[in-house]
Structure formats: C-alpha cells, structure tokens
Amino acid sequence: MKEIVFATNNMHKLQEVRSILGDRVTLLSLQDIGCDVDIPETGRTLQENAGIKSKYVFERYRMNCFADDSGLEVEALGGEPGVYSARYSGSRDMAKNIQHLLEKLDGQTNRMACFKTVISLILDGREYLFEGKIEGRIIHEKIGDKGFGYDPIFVPDGYSKTFAEMDPEEKNAISHRAIAVANLTDFLFTL
Ligand code: ITT
C-alpha cells in the first residue's frame, strides 16, 4: 500500500485528509486521475452519498478509493441541513447557507448540533464504511476565517472558539473527519 484515490472535489477536505494521513498513504485526487466530474449526490443519507462517490470512481477507474460525505445536523431543526449541507439555501454559496441556517435558528435557545462524516472505502471491489462525529453548538454569528463550510458558526463541546478560529492542526486533531479518517487508517494498517 498504499496508493488510494480520494474522490472529492472539495479542496479543503483533500487538504485536511492529506495532513491527517501524512506520508503513510499516497493520496491521489480526482484531478490526479483525470476525473473532472462533479459526481451527482442523489442519495438520502451520508452513507448513500459516500457510496455513490466511491463506487463512481471504482467502476470507471478500477482503483482503490474512498469518498467522504459530511454534514451538519442541528437538533432544533430535526437534523437539518444534514445530507443537504452543501446546498441548504438552494445554492453552493456558503455565506447564503450559513445565513439561511442562522435565520432558521433565530429565537431558538437549543443550539445543539453535530458534524458527521461517513467514509466509504472501496478496496479490491468491496465496500467498507467508517464514521466520525463531533458534538457542539451553533453560535449566533460567524467568527473566524480558517477552515471551510459551517466552521465559523460551530463551537465544539469543551471549547470556547469555533472551528474557523482553530489552526488546521487543532481542528484536524478532533474533527468528525479526523475521527472517520482514524477509523479508516486503523483498518488499512491492520490489513
Ligand atoms: P465532495 O462531495 O466533492 O467531497 P462537497 O463539498 O460536496 O465535496 P459534501 O457533499 O460532503 O462535500 O458536503 C458537505 C457540506 O458540509 C460541505 O460543502 C460543507 O459546507 C459542509 N462541511 C463538510 N465538512 C465540513 C467541515 O469539516 N467543516 C465545515 N463544514 C463542513
């Protein structure tokens, strides 16, 4: 091992996973394998969408690969935006998605939320799933300019700053994605 494709078009995810994995795995991006498609995410769960992305790559390129599908689940919104996190406002514009979420939470005292990541790994044609989750709360306005997505409004439990105020190393030590990737690497390195 271990040369493996990470089936994502999200450069922030790629950077995070590269820095979590270090040089233990040679991570190829979709760009590296000449795949420039925005794989349609038509599933109703994170698990389904992660599987759609990893299988898309495996079926066309016959390479070992994994995909990450992630989302923010807000308790007072019945788990929204969840699988629809990337397009919650109807567009991919994160400023609009965050604004939409904050408006929906206006006047709401329960700000509990969690980030979840599901990784689907296709290894020698078989699928394996790994998960990571971190609990926290949604604050009332954006703070911080690091990270990506909903990071500026999410404060993990036990912290008094948002993911977007953390250095990458700090977020990558505790995040939903870091936990899912740790489960993936535990599996890969005990094979
Ligand atoms: P790929 O499908 O190409 O991997 P994507 O951006 O479409 O990239 P998702 O479908 O998993 O990724 O969408 C999840 C959205 O949830 C993403 O666009 C972000 O807005 C948000 N998100 C995911 N992980 C996040 C994180 O670590 N911090 C903040 N927001 C995150």
mmCIF file of C-alpha atoms and ligand atoms in Angstrom:
data_model
loop_
_atom_site.group_PDB
_atom_site.id
_atom_site.type_symbol
_atom_site.label_atom_id
_atom_site.label_comp_id
_atom_site.label_asym_id
_atom_site.label_seq_id
_atom_site.Cartn_x
_atom_site.Cartn_y
_atom_site.Cartn_z
ATOM 1 C CA MET A 1 0.000 0.000 0.000
ATOM 2 C CA LYS A 2 -0.984 2.370 -0.094
ATOM 3 C CA GLU A 3 -1.922 4.393 -3.149
ATOM 4 C CA ILE A 4 -5.519 5.405 -2.965
ATOM 5 C CA VAL A 5 -7.875 7.876 -4.633
ATOM 6 C CA PHE A 6 -9.817 10.341 -2.507
ATOM 7 C CA ALA A 7 -12.977 11.005 -4.544
ATOM 8 C CA THR A 8 -13.680 14.623 -3.667
ATOM 9 C CA ASN A 9 -13.900 17.925 -5.488
ATOM 10 C CA ASN A 10 -13.611 19.807 -2.218
ATOM 11 C CA MET A 11 -10.021 21.046 -1.899
ATOM 12 C CA HIS A 12 -10.486 21.809 1.812
ATOM 13 C CA LYS A 13 -11.384 18.178 2.507
ATOM 14 C CA LEU A 14 -8.441 16.994 0.431
ATOM 15 C CA GLN A 15 -6.062 19.249 2.343
ATOM 16 C CA GLU A 16 -7.442 18.144 5.726
ATOM 17 C CA VAL A 17 -7.231 14.447 4.907
ATOM 18 C CA ARG A 18 -3.733 14.838 3.402
ATOM 19 C CA SER A 19 -2.494 16.477 6.547
ATOM 20 C CA ILE A 20 -4.195 13.902 8.821
ATOM 21 C CA LEU A 21 -2.727 10.966 6.854
ATOM 22 C CA GLY A 22 0.748 12.431 6.408
ATOM 23 C CA ASP A 23 3.012 10.293 4.241
ATOM 24 C CA ARG A 24 1.545 6.963 5.363
ATOM 25 C CA VAL A 25 -0.645 6.849 2.254
ATOM 26 C CA THR A 26 -0.180 8.265 -1.248
ATOM 27 C CA LEU A 27 -3.402 10.116 -1.773
ATOM 28 C CA LEU A 28 -4.466 10.754 -5.356
ATOM 29 C CA SER A 29 -7.059 13.415 -6.076
ATOM 30 C CA LEU A 30 -9.738 13.200 -8.775
ATOM 31 C CA GLN A 31 -7.617 15.684 -10.709
ATOM 32 C CA ASP A 32 -4.598 13.352 -10.421
ATOM 33 C CA ILE A 33 -6.548 10.548 -12.132
ATOM 34 C CA GLY A 34 -8.039 12.848 -14.777
ATOM 35 C CA CYS A 35 -11.593 12.777 -13.441
ATOM 36 C CA ASP A 36 -13.204 16.206 -13.656
ATOM 37 C CA VAL A 37 -16.804 15.256 -12.977
ATOM 38 C CA ASP A 38 -18.994 16.652 -10.198
ATOM 39 C CA ILE A 39 -20.379 13.256 -9.173
ATOM 40 C CA PRO A 40 -24.164 13.634 -8.620
ATOM 41 C CA GLU A 41 -25.082 13.114 -4.967
ATOM 42 C CA THR A 42 -28.597 11.721 -5.241
ATOM 43 C CA GLY A 43 -28.671 9.715 -2.009
ATOM 44 C CA ARG A 44 -30.821 10.459 1.021
ATOM 45 C CA THR A 45 -28.152 9.675 3.603
ATOM 46 C CA LEU A 46 -24.474 10.493 4.102
ATOM 47 C CA GLN A 47 -23.750 6.786 3.765
ATOM 48 C CA GLU A 48 -25.544 6.512 0.413
ATOM 49 C CA ASN A 49 -23.811 9.593 -0.991
ATOM 50 C CA ALA A 50 -20.362 8.491 0.158
ATOM 51 C CA GLY A 51 -21.003 5.125 -1.546
ATOM 52 C CA ILE A 52 -22.199 6.785 -4.766
ATOM 53 C CA LYS A 53 -18.956 8.790 -5.000
ATOM 54 C CA SER A 54 -16.550 5.941 -4.174
ATOM 55 C CA LYS A 55 -18.348 3.476 -6.486
ATOM 56 C CA TYR A 56 -18.408 6.002 -9.323
ATOM 57 C CA VAL A 57 -14.622 6.162 -9.244
ATOM 58 C CA PHE A 58 -14.068 2.446 -8.716
ATOM 59 C CA GLU A 59 -16.376 1.448 -11.559
ATOM 60 C CA ARG A 60 -14.667 3.763 -14.046
ATOM 61 C CA TYR A 61 -11.044 3.663 -12.926
ATOM 62 C CA ARG A 62 -10.773 0.289 -11.111
ATOM 63 C CA MET A 63 -8.627 1.897 -8.452
ATOM 64 C CA ASN A 64 -8.899 1.593 -4.687
ATOM 65 C CA CYS A 65 -10.620 4.715 -3.478
ATOM 66 C CA PHE A 66 -12.647 6.348 -0.758
ATOM 67 C CA ALA A 67 -15.132 9.197 -0.541
ATOM 68 C CA ASP A 68 -16.280 11.373 2.342
ATOM 69 C CA ASP A 69 -19.822 12.635 2.731
ATOM 70 C CA SER A 70 -20.274 15.043 5.587
ATOM 71 C CA GLY A 71 -22.964 17.208 7.061
ATOM 72 C CA LEU A 72 -24.009 19.400 9.942
ATOM 73 C CA GLU A 73 -27.010 18.164 11.944
ATOM 74 C CA VAL A 74 -28.831 20.727 14.063
ATOM 75 C CA GLU A 75 -31.034 19.281 16.795
ATOM 76 C CA ALA A 76 -33.659 22.057 16.830
ATOM 77 C CA LEU A 77 -34.045 21.697 13.063
ATOM 78 C CA GLY A 78 -34.727 17.958 13.235
ATOM 79 C CA GLY A 79 -31.241 17.124 11.923
ATOM 80 C CA GLU A 80 -31.177 19.646 9.055
ATOM 81 C CA PRO A 81 -29.240 20.528 6.993
ATOM 82 C CA GLY A 82 -27.615 17.050 7.239
ATOM 83 C CA VAL A 83 -27.182 15.477 3.845
ATOM 84 C CA TYR A 84 -28.224 18.805 2.261
ATOM 85 C CA SER A 85 -25.465 20.827 3.981
ATOM 86 C CA ALA A 86 -23.685 21.783 0.757
ATOM 87 C CA ARG A 87 -26.841 23.365 -0.747
ATOM 88 C CA TYR A 88 -29.017 24.296 2.227
ATOM 89 C CA SER A 89 -30.060 27.673 0.803
ATOM 90 C CA GLY A 90 -30.563 26.223 -2.662
ATOM 91 C CA SER A 91 -27.086 27.200 -3.825
ATOM 92 C CA ARG A 92 -23.497 26.215 -3.019
ATOM 93 C CA ASP A 93 -22.793 29.720 -1.692
ATOM 94 C CA MET A 94 -21.659 29.129 1.896
ATOM 95 C CA ALA A 95 -22.396 32.693 3.029
ATOM 96 C CA LYS A 96 -26.021 32.107 1.970
ATOM 97 C CA ASN A 97 -26.136 28.627 3.518
ATOM 98 C CA ILE A 98 -24.900 29.970 6.854
ATOM 99 C CA GLN A 99 -27.305 32.906 6.733
ATOM 100 C CA HIS A 100 -30.199 30.542 5.968
ATOM 101 C CA LEU A 101 -29.262 28.314 8.909
ATOM 102 C CA LEU A 102 -28.913 31.244 11.313
ATOM 103 C CA GLU A 103 -32.300 32.618 10.214
ATOM 104 C CA LYS A 104 -33.943 29.247 10.786
ATOM 105 C CA LEU A 105 -32.428 29.181 14.275
ATOM 106 C CA ASP A 106 -33.490 32.739 15.087
ATOM 107 C CA GLY A 107 -35.002 32.848 18.582
ATOM 108 C CA GLN A 108 -34.111 29.204 19.206
ATOM 109 C CA THR A 109 -32.429 28.530 22.548
ATOM 110 C CA ASN A 110 -31.442 24.947 21.745
ATOM 111 C CA ARG A 111 -28.289 25.446 19.637
ATOM 112 C CA MET A 112 -27.020 21.855 19.880
ATOM 113 C CA ALA A 113 -25.542 20.406 16.685
ATOM 114 C CA CYS A 114 -23.056 17.869 15.441
ATOM 115 C CA PHE A 115 -20.865 17.361 12.417
ATOM 116 C CA LYS A 116 -20.808 13.877 10.907
ATOM 117 C CA THR A 117 -18.570 12.275 8.313
ATOM 118 C CA VAL A 118 -19.146 8.944 6.631
ATOM 119 C CA ILE A 119 -16.294 7.490 4.587
ATOM 120 C CA SER A 120 -16.967 4.783 2.012
ATOM 121 C CA LEU A 121 -13.821 2.853 1.094
ATOM 122 C CA ILE A 122 -13.725 0.535 -1.902
ATOM 123 C CA LEU A 123 -10.856 -1.856 -1.538
ATOM 124 C CA ASP A 124 -10.433 -4.686 -4.044
ATOM 125 C CA GLY A 125 -14.058 -4.176 -5.043
ATOM 126 C CA ARG A 126 -15.564 -4.405 -1.518
ATOM 127 C CA GLU A 127 -17.109 -1.509 0.376
ATOM 128 C CA TYR A 128 -16.181 -0.630 3.957
ATOM 129 C CA LEU A 129 -17.759 2.230 5.939
ATOM 130 C CA PHE A 130 -16.209 4.443 8.622
ATOM 131 C CA GLU A 131 -17.812 7.232 10.648
ATOM 132 C CA GLY A 132 -16.812 10.211 12.709
ATOM 133 C CA LYS A 133 -18.885 12.633 14.734
ATOM 134 C CA ILE A 134 -18.292 15.681 16.901
ATOM 135 C CA GLU A 135 -20.883 17.415 19.096
ATOM 136 C CA GLY A 136 -21.068 21.136 19.643
ATOM 137 C CA ARG A 137 -23.271 24.191 19.263
ATOM 138 C CA ILE A 138 -24.193 26.825 16.708
ATOM 139 C CA ILE A 139 -23.354 30.402 17.676
ATOM 140 C CA HIS A 140 -25.277 33.493 16.557
ATOM 141 C CA GLU A 141 -22.800 34.962 14.105
ATOM 142 C CA LYS A 142 -19.724 33.912 12.171
ATOM 143 C CA ILE A 143 -16.374 34.023 13.968
ATOM 144 C CA GLY A 144 -13.019 33.103 12.415
ATOM 145 C CA ASP A 145 -11.715 32.807 8.895
ATOM 146 C CA LYS A 146 -9.958 29.432 8.850
ATOM 147 C CA GLY A 147 -11.428 26.095 7.794
ATOM 148 C CA PHE A 148 -14.412 25.982 5.448
ATOM 149 C CA GLY A 149 -18.147 25.407 5.214
ATOM 150 C CA TYR A 150 -20.001 25.898 8.517
ATOM 151 C CA ASP A 151 -16.779 26.129 10.570
ATOM 152 C CA PRO A 152 -17.299 29.833 11.506
ATOM 153 C CA ILE A 153 -20.562 29.089 13.383
ATOM 154 C CA PHE A 154 -19.673 25.755 15.052
ATOM 155 C CA VAL A 155 -18.107 25.573 18.527
ATOM 156 C CA PRO A 156 -17.177 22.011 19.546
ATOM 157 C CA ASP A 157 -18.092 20.864 23.067
ATOM 158 C CA GLY A 158 -15.319 21.641 25.560
ATOM 159 C CA TYR A 159 -14.059 24.628 23.521
ATOM 160 C CA SER A 160 -14.868 28.335 23.515
ATOM 161 C CA LYS A 161 -13.865 29.003 19.927
ATOM 162 C CA THR A 162 -15.192 27.979 16.535
ATOM 163 C CA PHE A 163 -13.565 25.509 14.163
ATOM 164 C CA ALA A 164 -12.797 28.552 11.988
ATOM 165 C CA GLU A 165 -10.709 30.093 14.796
ATOM 166 C CA MET A 166 -8.594 26.947 15.142
ATOM 167 C CA ASP A 167 -5.350 26.255 13.346
ATOM 168 C CA PRO A 168 -5.707 23.321 10.949
ATOM 169 C CA GLU A 169 -3.730 21.064 13.321
ATOM 170 C CA GLU A 170 -6.170 21.783 16.144
ATOM 171 C CA LYS A 171 -9.296 21.107 14.058
ATOM 172 C CA ASN A 172 -7.681 18.053 12.469
ATOM 173 C CA ALA A 173 -6.934 16.564 15.900
ATOM 174 C CA ILE A 174 -10.585 16.484 16.983
ATOM 175 C CA SER A 175 -12.912 16.833 14.000
ATOM 176 C CA HIS A 176 -15.588 14.462 12.666
ATOM 177 C CA ARG A 177 -13.375 13.955 9.588
ATOM 178 C CA ALA A 178 -10.293 13.215 11.716
ATOM 179 C CA ILE A 179 -12.224 10.548 13.654
ATOM 180 C CA ALA A 180 -13.544 8.933 10.467
ATOM 181 C CA VAL A 181 -10.063 9.020 8.886
ATOM 182 C CA ALA A 182 -8.530 7.488 12.038
ATOM 183 C CA ASN A 183 -11.020 4.612 11.761
ATOM 184 C CA LEU A 184 -10.123 4.242 8.081
ATOM 185 C CA THR A 185 -6.380 4.157 8.760
ATOM 186 C CA ASP A 186 -6.762 1.730 11.679
ATOM 187 C CA PHE A 187 -8.438 -0.581 9.184
ATOM 188 C CA LEU A 188 -5.938 -0.013 6.344
ATOM 189 C CA PHE A 189 -2.894 -0.569 8.523
ATOM 190 C CA THR A 190 -4.104 -3.727 10.185
ATOM 191 C CA LEU A 191 -4.705 -5.457 6.863
HETATM 192 P P1 ITT B 1 -17.354 16.346 -2.283
HETATM 193 O O1 ITT B 1 -18.741 15.758 -2.343
HETATM 194 O O2 ITT B 1 -16.765 16.602 -3.614
HETATM 195 O O3 ITT B 1 -16.440 15.554 -1.369
HETATM 196 P P2 ITT B 1 -18.715 18.583 -1.001
HETATM 197 O O4 ITT B 1 -18.282 19.955 -0.587
HETATM 198 O O5 ITT B 1 -19.891 18.465 -1.944
HETATM 199 O O6 ITT B 1 -17.445 17.806 -1.586
HETATM 200 P P3 ITT B 1 -20.291 17.139 0.927
HETATM 201 O O7 ITT B 1 -21.248 16.670 -0.071
HETATM 202 O O8 ITT B 1 -19.791 16.156 1.937
HETATM 203 O O9 ITT B 1 -18.972 17.774 0.301
HETATM 204 O O10 ITT B 1 -20.978 18.418 1.550
HETATM 205 C C1 ITT B 1 -20.941 18.722 2.823
HETATM 206 C C2 ITT B 1 -21.006 20.191 3.080
HETATM 207 O O11 ITT B 1 -20.995 20.240 4.511
HETATM 208 C C3 ITT B 1 -19.780 20.959 2.608
HETATM 209 O O12 ITT B 1 -19.950 21.604 1.385
HETATM 210 C C4 ITT B 1 -19.589 21.971 3.748
HETATM 211 O O13 ITT B 1 -20.402 23.089 3.537
HETATM 212 C C5 ITT B 1 -20.106 21.217 4.945
HETATM 213 N N1 ITT B 1 -18.973 20.590 5.660
HETATM 214 C C6 ITT B 1 -18.456 19.343 5.484
HETATM 215 N N2 ITT B 1 -17.399 19.146 6.277
HETATM 216 C C7 ITT B 1 -17.230 20.299 6.952
HETATM 217 C C8 ITT B 1 -16.296 20.725 7.915
HETATM 218 O O14 ITT B 1 -15.285 19.962 8.306
HETATM 219 N N3 ITT B 1 -16.432 21.966 8.387
HETATM 220 C C9 ITT B 1 -17.435 22.768 8.000
HETATM 221 N N4 ITT B 1 -18.347 22.457 7.082
HETATM 222 C C10 ITT B 1 -18.246 21.218 6.566
#
